[in-house]
Amino acid sequence: MIARLRQWARQIKRDGLTLWFAVRHPGTPWVAKALAGLVVAYAFSPIDLIPDFIPVLGLVDEMLLLPAFIWLALRLTPAPVRDECRAQAQAWLDASRGRITSLWGAALVVAVWLAAAAGLWWWWRA
């Protein structure tokens, strides 16, 4: 079971990297690029939307939401583009490159947290 979980985690990492290449590919439709861009920004963000220390909810984004959005973005990407980007991602992983981080993703998460705090403040004052 542990081996299957590790294999699944490697596939999620590879598919996230596949989307990173798909965003830059000219054959990717704009809807798939938009969704893939958001997924990649969040997946490679050093900050989580839901912090991991929150019981149960902290892992929901990594265990359920992120794989679901990766799956959807991959389904919106045409098969030839997806296959080409998947091969690029696997080659990148085989070359043992470093970890990808997304500053845009971190900025997106911070913006969501600030918007939520402002909304709560506005609601509390009203």
C-alpha positions in Angstrom: 0.0 0.0 0.0 2.8 2.4 0.8 4.4 1.7 -2.6 1.1 2.5 -4.3 0.8 5.8 -2.4 4.4 6.7 -3.4 3.7 5.9 -7.0 0.5 8.0 -6.8 2.4 10.9 -5.3 5.1 10.7 -8.1 2.3 10.8 -10.7 0.7 13.8 -9.1 4.1 15.6 -9.1 4.7 14.6 -12.7 1.2 15.7 -13.8 1.6 19.0 -12.0 4.9 19.5 -13.9 3.1 18.4 -17.1 0.6 21.3 -16.6 3.5 23.6 -16.1 4.8 22.7 -19.6 1.2 22.7 -21.0 0.7 26.4 -19.9 3.6 27.3 -22.1 2.6 25.1 -25.1 1.0 27.0 -28.0 -1.4 24.1 -28.7 -3.1 24.3 -25.3 -6.6 25.9 -25.4 -7.0 29.0 -23.4 -9.5 27.4 -20.9 -7.0 24.6 -20.2 -4.2 27.2 -19.9 -6.2 29.3 -17.5 -7.1 26.3 -15.2 -3.6 24.8 -15.5 -2.0 28.1 -14.7 -4.0 28.4 -11.5 -3.4 24.8 -10.6 0.4 25.1 -11.2 0.6 28.4 -9.3 -1.1 26.8 -6.3 0.6 23.5 -6.5 4.1 25.0 -6.6 3.3 27.7 -4.1 5.4 27.6 -0.9 2.3 28.7 1.0 -0.9 26.6 1.4 -4.4 28.0 1.2 -5.4 25.8 4.1 -2.4 25.4 6.5 -1.4 21.8 7.1 -1.6 22.1 10.9 -5.4 22.4 10.8 -6.6 18.9 11.5 -8.2 17.1 8.5 -8.8 20.3 6.5 -5.1 21.0 6.2 -4.6 18.0 4.0 -7.8 18.2 2.0 -6.3 20.5 -0.6 -3.3 18.3 -1.2 -5.2 15.0 -1.1 -8.5 15.8 -2.8 -8.7 19.3 -4.4 -5.3 19.5 -6.1 -5.5 16.0 -7.7 -9.0 16.7 -8.9 -8.0 20.0 -10.5 -4.9 18.5 -12.0 -7.1 15.7 -13.5 -9.6 18.3 -14.9 -6.9 20.5 -16.4 -5.2 17.4 -18.0 -8.6 16.4 -19.5 -9.1 19.8 -21.0 -5.7 19.6 -22.7 -5.6 17.9 -26.1 -4.0 14.4 -26.0 -1.0 15.2 -28.3 -0.2 18.3 -26.3 -0.6 16.3 -23.0 1.6 13.5 -24.2 4.3 15.9 -25.4 4.2 17.9 -22.1 4.2 14.7 -20.0 7.3 13.5 -21.8 9.0 16.9 -21.1 8.0 16.6 -17.5 9.3 13.1 -17.1 12.6 14.1 -18.8 12.8 17.1 -16.4 12.2 14.8 -13.4 14.7 12.3 -14.7 17.4 15.0 -15.0 16.9 15.5 -11.2 16.2 19.2 -11.4 15.5 21.2 -8.2 12.1 21.9 -6.7 9.9 24.3 -8.6 8.4 27.2 -6.5 5.8 29.7 -7.7 5.9 33.2 -6.3 2.7 33.9 -8.2 1.0 31.1 -6.3 2.2 32.4 -3.0 0.9 35.9 -3.9 -2.4 34.3 -4.9 -2.7 32.5 -1.6 -1.8 35.7 0.4 -4.4 37.7 -1.7 -7.1 35.1 -0.8 -6.2 35.3 2.8 -6.3 39.1 2.8 -9.6 39.2 1.0 -11.1 36.7 3.5 -9.8 38.8 6.4 -11.2 42.0 4.9 -14.5 40.2 4.3 -14.7 39.0 7.9 -13.7 42.5 9.2 -16.4 44.1 7.0 -19.0 41.5 8.1 -18.1 41.9 11.8 -18.4 45.8 11.7 -21.7 45.7 9.8 
